[in-house]
Short mmCIF file of C-alpha atoms in Angstrom, two decimals:
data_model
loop_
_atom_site.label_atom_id
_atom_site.label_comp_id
_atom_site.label_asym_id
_atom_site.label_seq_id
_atom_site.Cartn_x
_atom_site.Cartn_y
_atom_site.Cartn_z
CA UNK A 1318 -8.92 0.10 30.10
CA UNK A 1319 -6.84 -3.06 29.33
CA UNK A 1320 -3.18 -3.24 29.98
CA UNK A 1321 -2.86 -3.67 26.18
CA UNK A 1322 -5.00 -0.15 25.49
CA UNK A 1323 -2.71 1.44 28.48
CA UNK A 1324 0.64 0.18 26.31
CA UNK A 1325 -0.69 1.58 23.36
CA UNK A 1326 -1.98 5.15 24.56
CA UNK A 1327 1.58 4.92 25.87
CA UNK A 1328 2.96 4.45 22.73
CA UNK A 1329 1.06 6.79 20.87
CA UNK A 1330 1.53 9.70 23.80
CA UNK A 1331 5.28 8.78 23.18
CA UNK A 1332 5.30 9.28 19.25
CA UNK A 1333 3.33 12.63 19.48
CA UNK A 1334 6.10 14.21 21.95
CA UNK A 1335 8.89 12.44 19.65
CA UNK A 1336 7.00 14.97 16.69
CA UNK A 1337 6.98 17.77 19.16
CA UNK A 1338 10.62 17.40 20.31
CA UNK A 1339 11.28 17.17 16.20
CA UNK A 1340 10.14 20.31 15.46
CA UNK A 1341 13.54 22.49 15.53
CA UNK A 1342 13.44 26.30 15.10
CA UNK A 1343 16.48 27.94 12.73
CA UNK A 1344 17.81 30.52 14.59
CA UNK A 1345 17.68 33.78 13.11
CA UNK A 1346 21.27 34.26 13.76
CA UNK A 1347 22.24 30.67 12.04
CA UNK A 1348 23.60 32.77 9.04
CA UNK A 1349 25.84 34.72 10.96
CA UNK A 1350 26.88 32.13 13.05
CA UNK A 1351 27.98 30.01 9.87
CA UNK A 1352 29.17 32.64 8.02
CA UNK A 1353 31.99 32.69 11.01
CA UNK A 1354 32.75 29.64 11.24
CA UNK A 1355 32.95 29.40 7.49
CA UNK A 1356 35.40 32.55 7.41
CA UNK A 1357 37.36 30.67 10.65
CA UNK A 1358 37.63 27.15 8.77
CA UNK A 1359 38.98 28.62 5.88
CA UNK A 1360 41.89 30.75 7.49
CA UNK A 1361 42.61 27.49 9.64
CA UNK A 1362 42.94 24.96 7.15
CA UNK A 1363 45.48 27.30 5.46
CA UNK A 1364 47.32 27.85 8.86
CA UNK A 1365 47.81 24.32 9.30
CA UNK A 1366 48.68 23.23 5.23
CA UNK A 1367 51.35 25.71 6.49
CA UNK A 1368 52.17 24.01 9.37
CA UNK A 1369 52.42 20.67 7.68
CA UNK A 1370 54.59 21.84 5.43
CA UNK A 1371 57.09 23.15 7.78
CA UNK A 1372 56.21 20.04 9.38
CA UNK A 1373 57.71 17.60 6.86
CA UNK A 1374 60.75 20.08 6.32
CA UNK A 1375 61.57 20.45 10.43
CA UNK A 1376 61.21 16.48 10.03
CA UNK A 1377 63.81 15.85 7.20
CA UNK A 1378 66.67 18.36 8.84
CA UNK A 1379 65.65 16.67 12.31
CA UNK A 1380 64.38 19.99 13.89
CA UNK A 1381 60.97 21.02 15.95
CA UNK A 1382 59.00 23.32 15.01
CA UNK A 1383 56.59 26.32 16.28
CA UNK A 1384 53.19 25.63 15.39
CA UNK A 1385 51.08 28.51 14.37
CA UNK A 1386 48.72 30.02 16.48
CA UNK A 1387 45.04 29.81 15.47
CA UNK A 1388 41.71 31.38 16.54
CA UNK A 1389 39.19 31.36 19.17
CA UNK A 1390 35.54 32.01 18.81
CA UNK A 1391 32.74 32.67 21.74
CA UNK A 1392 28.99 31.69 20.83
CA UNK A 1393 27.41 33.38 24.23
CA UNK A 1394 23.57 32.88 24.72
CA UNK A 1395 21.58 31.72 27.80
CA UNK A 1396 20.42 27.60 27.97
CA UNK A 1397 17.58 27.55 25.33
CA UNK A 1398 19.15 30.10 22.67
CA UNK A 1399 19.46 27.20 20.26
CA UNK A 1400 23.36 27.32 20.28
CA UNK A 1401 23.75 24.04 20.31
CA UNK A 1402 21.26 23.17 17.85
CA UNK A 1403 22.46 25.58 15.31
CA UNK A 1404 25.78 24.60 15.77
CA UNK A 1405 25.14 20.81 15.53
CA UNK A 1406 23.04 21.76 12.02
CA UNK A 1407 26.55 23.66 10.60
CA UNK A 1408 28.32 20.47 11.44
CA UNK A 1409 26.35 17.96 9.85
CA UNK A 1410 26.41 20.25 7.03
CA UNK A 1411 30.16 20.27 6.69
CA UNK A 1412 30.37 16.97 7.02
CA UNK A 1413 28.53 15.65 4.67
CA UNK A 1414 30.03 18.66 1.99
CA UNK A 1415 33.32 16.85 2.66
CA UNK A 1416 32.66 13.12 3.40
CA UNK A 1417 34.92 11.28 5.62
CA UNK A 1418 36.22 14.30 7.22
CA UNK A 1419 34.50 15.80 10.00
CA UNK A 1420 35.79 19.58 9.70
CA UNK A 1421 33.56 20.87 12.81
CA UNK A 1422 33.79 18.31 16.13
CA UNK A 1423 31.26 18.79 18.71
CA UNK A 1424 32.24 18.30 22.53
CA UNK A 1425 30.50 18.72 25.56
CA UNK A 1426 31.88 20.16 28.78
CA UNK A 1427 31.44 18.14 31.77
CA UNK A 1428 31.17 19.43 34.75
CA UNK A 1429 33.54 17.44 36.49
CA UNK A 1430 36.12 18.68 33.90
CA UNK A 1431 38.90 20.87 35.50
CA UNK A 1432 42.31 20.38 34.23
CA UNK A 1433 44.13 20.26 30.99
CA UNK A 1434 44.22 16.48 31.47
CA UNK A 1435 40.73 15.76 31.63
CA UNK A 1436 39.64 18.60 28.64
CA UNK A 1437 42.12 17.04 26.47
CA UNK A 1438 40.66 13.17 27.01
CA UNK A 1439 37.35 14.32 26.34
CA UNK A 1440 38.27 15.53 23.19
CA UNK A 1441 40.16 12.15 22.35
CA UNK A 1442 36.90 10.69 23.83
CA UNK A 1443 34.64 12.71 20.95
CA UNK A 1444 37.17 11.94 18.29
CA UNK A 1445 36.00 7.94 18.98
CA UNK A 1446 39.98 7.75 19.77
CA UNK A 1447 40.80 4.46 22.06
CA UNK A 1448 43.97 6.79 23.46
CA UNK A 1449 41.57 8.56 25.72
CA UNK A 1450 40.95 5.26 28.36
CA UNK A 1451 44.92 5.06 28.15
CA UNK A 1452 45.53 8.66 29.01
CA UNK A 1453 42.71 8.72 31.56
CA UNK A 1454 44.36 6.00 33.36
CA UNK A 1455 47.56 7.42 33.38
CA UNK A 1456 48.66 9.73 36.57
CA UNK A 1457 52.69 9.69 37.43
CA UNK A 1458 53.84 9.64 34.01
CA UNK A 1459 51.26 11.24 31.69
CA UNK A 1460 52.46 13.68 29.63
CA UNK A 1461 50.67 17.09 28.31
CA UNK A 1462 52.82 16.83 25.07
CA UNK A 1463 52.29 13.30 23.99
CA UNK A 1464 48.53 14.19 25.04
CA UNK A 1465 48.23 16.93 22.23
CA UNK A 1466 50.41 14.99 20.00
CA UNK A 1467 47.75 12.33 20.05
CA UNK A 1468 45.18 14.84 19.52
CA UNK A 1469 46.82 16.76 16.85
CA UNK A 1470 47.05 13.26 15.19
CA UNK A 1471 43.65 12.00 15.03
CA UNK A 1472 42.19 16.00 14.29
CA UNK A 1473 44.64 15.64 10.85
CA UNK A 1474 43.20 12.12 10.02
CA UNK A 1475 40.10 13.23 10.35
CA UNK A 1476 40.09 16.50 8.85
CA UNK A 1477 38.92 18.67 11.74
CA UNK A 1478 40.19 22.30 11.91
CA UNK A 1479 37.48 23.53 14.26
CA UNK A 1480 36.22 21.75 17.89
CA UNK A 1481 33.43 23.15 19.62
CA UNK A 1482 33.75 22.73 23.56
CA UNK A 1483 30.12 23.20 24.33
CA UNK A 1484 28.50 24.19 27.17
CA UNK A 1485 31.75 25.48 28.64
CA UNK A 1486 30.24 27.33 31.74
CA UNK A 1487 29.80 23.51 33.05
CA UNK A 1488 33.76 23.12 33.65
CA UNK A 1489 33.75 26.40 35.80
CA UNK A 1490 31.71 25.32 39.15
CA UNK A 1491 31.29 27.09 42.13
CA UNK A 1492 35.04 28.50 42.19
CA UNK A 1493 34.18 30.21 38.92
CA UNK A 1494 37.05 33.05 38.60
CA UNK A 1495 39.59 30.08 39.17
CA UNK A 1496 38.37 27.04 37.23
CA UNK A 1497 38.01 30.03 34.49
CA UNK A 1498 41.96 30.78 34.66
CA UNK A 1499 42.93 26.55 34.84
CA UNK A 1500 40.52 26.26 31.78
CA UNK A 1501 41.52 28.84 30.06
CA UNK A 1502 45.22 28.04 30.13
CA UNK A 1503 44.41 24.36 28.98
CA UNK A 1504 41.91 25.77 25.85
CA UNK A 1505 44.67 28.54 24.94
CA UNK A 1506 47.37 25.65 24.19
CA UNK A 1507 44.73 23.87 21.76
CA UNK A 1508 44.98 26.96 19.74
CA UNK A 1509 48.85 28.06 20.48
CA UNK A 1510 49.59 24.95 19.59
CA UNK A 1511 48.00 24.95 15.80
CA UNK A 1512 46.09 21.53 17.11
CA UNK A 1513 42.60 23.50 15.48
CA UNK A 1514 40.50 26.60 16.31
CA UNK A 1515 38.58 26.63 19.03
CA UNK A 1516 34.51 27.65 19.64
CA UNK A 1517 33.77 28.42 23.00
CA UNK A 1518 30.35 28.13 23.76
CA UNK A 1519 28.02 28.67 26.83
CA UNK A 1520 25.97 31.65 28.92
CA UNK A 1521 27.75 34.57 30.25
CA UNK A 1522 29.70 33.00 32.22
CA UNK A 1523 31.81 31.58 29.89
CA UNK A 1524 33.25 35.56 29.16
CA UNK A 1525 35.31 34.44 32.40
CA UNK A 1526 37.42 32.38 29.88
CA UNK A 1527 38.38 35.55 28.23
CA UNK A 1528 38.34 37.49 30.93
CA UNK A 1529 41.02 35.75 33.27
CA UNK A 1530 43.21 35.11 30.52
CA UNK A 1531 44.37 37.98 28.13
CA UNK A 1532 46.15 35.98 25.46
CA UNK A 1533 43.08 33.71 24.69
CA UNK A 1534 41.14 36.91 24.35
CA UNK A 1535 43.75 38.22 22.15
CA UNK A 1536 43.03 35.00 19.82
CA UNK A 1537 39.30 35.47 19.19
CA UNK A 1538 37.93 35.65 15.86
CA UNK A 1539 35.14 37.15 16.55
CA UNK A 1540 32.59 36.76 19.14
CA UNK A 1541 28.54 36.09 18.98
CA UNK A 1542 25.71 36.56 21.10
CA UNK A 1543 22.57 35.29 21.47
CA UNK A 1544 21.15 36.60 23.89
CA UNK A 1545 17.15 36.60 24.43
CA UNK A 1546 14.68 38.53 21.85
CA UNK A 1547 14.51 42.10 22.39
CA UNK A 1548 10.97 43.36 22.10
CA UNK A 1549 12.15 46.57 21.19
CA UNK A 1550 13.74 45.00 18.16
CA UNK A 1551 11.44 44.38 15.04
CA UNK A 1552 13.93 41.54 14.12
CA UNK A 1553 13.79 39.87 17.34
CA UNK A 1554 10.47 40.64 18.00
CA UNK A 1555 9.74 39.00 14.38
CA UNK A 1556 11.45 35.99 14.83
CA UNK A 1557 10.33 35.14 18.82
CA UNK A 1558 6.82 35.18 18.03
CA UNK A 1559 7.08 33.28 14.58
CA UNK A 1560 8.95 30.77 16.34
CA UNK A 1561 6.33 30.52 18.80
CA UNK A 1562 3.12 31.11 16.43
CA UNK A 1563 5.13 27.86 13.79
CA UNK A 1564 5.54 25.74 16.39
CA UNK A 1565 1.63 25.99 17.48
CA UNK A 1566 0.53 25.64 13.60
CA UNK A 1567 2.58 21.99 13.32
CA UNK A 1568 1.55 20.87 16.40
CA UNK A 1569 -2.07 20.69 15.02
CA UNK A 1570 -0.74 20.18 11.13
CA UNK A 1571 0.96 16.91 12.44
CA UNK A 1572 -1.88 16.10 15.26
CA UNK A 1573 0.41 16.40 18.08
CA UNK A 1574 -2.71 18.40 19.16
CA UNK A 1575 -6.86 18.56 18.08
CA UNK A 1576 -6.07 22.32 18.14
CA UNK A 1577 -4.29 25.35 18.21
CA UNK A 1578 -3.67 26.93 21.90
CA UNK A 1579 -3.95 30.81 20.41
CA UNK A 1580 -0.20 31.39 21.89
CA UNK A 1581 -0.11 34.96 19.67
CA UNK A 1582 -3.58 35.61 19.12
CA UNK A 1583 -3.83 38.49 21.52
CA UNK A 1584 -1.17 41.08 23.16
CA UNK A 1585 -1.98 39.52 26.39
CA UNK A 1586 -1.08 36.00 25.25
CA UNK A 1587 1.54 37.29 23.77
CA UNK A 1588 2.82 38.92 26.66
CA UNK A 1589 2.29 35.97 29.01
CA UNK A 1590 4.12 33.50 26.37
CA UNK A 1591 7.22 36.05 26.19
CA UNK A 1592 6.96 36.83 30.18
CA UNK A 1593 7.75 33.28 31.11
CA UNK A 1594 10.16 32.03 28.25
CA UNK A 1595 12.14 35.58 29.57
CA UNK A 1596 12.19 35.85 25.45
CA UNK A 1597 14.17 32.79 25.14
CA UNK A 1598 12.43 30.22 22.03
CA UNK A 1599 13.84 27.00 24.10
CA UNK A 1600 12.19 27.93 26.86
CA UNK A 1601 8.74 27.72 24.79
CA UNK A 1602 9.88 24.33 23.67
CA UNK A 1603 10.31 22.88 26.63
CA UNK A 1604 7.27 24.31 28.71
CA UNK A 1605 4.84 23.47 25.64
CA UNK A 1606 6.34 19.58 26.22
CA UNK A 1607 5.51 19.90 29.90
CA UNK A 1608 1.86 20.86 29.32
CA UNK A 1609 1.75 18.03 27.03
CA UNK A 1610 2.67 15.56 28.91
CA UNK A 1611 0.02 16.69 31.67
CA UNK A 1612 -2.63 17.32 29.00
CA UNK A 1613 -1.84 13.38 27.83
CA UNK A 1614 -2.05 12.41 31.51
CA UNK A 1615 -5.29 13.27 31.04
CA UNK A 1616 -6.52 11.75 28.19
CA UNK A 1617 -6.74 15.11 26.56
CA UNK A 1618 -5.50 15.90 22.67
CA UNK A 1619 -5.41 19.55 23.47
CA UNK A 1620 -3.38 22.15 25.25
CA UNK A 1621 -5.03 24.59 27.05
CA UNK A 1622 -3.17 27.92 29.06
CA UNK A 1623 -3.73 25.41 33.01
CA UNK A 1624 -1.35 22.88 30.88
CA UNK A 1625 1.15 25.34 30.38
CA UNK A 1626 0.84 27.42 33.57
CA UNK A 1627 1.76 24.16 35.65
CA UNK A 1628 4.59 22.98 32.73
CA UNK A 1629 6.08 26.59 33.63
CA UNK A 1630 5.83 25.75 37.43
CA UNK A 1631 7.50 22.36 36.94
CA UNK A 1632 10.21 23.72 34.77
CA UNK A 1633 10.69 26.37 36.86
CA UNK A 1634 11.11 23.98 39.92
CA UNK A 1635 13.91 22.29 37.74
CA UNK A 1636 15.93 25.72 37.31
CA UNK A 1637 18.98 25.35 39.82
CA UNK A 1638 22.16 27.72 40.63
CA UNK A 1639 25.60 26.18 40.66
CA UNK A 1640 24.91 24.91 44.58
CA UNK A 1641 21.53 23.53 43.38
CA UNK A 1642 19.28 25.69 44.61
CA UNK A 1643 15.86 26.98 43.08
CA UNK A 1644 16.97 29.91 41.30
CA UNK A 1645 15.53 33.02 42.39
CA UNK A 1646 13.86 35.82 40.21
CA UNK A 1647 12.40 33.85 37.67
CA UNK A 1648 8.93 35.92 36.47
CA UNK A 1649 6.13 33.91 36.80
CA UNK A 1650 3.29 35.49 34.97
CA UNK A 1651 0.92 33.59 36.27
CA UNK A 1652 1.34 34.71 39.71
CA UNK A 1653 1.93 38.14 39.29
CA UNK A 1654 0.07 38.69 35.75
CA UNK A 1655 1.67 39.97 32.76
CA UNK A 1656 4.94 42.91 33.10
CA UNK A 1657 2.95 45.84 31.59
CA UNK A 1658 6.28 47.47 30.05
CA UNK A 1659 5.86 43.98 28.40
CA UNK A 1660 1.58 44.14 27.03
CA UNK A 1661 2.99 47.73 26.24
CA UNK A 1662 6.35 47.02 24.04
CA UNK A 1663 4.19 44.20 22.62
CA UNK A 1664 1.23 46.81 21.77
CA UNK A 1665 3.57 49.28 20.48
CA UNK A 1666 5.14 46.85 18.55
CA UNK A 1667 2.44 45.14 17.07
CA UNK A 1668 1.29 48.23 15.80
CA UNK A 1669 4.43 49.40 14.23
CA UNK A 1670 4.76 46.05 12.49
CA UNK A 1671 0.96 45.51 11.46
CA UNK A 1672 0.72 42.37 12.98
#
């Protein structure tokens, strides 16, 4: 093969894992989760008309004011629930309902986030702000007030009421317990200080945040979960293997692949897709891009069950604890077969349903 047929099987390998990585699942809980932040937007941008009104009068007799206090909202699911997906599609949404305000900012948590200082320049940082480099740099005189002053600012230019700090379990490191109660503080006076409501979101660890700190708990709207399809549950169990059977059908529809795999065409393939995505959909995702990547190594246009067996492997080799170690306990169902509480739930279930 010529370098030139090499650059273009490239090319085209490239464009049929762009299609795959395109294909985005609506999370059955997408409703509910915009249905709260819809409720939360709305009792926030009346908060703060308040507070601007109070504002302007405080200004013109020379006096401070008390801002209200607003809400906090935790969106808990493990890494592949889609949370940040669904959350990104509410936002777009919003913004282009209301254009040139962005009601709903998205910020990720670094990791090497711990203090109020560095939380509240990442947020300047998302906002597009130039203050952030300026308040980064400063050390001996920066100032936590003229900090969320500057943030309070740009949020009311740009019409935000809600931030979501995503992937917050990232700030809380090895010293979880006390990151937690530094962080929590620093999120709390966001939403003491009527700057915007806050969504927390992350896996279970992120509960710390609440936890440690019994005033931001006492400030939560409500609070979501997403945690992984119960096979037990007809919804769950509905809406894992549709997930997983639509994402099969496109892949051939849009000739990502010659054919389809037969993911749910059996309880045992069934089982053995659940056992090793642990009933999480992004899990599927990203193990079906694996296997395609090794099937295109190979010059193949199909997917077979070897392809995904060693994508699991290689995604499981890329699961790492806090200290970055190989996480322990992941099922490997090609190892150890199938759970059979799992071929039976799935048998019962499949029966009960029809399907």
């Amino acid at each position: 093969m010529t370098t030139a047929m090499k650059n273009n099987a490239r090319e085209s390998n490239a464009e049929l894992r762009a299609k795959l990585k395109t294909l985005v699942v609506k999370n059955r809980r997408l409703d509910l989760i915009e249905e709260r932040i819809l409720e939360m937007l709305a009792d926030t941008e009346v908060l703060v008309a308040d507070d601007l009104l109070r504002e302007k009068e405080a200004e013109e007799l020379r006096q401070s004011i008390t801002y209200t206090e607003l809400w906090a909202l935790p969106i808990i699911g493990p890494t592949g629930s889609t949370k940040t997906t669904s959350m990104e599609s509410i936002a777009e949404k919003l913004k282009r309902r209301r254009r040139g305000n962005r009601p709903v900012l998205m910020v990720k948590c670094r990791a090497s986030t711990r203090t109020a200082k560095q939380l509240q320049v990442q947020i300047l940082e998302a906002f597009g702000d130039p203050q952030a480099e300026l308040m980064q740099r400063r050390v001996a005189n920066f100032s936590h007030k003229a900090a969320m002053d500057a943030i309070r600012k740009v949020a009311r230019g740009a019409g935000t009421h809600i931030v979501v700090l995503d992937e917050v379990h990232n700030m809380l490191g090895r010293d979880k317990r006390a990151n937690a109660a530094t962080m929590a503080v620093a999120i709390k006076s966001l939403v003491n200080d009527g700057v915007f409501s806050i969504v927390v979101m992350g896996t279970k660890d992120a509960h710390l945040l609440f936890q440690v700190d019994a005033e931001l708990n006492s400030r939560k709207f409500d609070e979501i979960s997403l945690e992984p399809a119960s096979l037990s549950d007809e919804q769950d169990y509905e809406y894992f293997f549709k997930f997983v059977g639509r994402v099969e059908r496109e892949m051939a529809d849009l000739g990502i692949i010659d054919k389809r795999i037969g993911l749910i065409d059996d309880i045992d393939s069934r089982a053995k897709i659940y056992d090793l995505a642990d009933g999480v959909v992004g899990v599927v995702s990203r193990v079906l891009m694996l296997a395609l990547r090794i099937s295109q190594r190979d010059g193949r246009r199909s997917i077979g069950w070897d392809d995904i067996k060693h994508g699991f492997w290689t995604w499981k080799a890329d699961q790492k604890d806090d200290d970055g170690n190989p996480i322990a306990g992941i099922y490997d169902p090609f190892k150890s077969n199938t759970k059979p509480t799992t071929n039976a739930a799935i048998r019962e279930m499949s029966k009960k349903l029809k399907v």
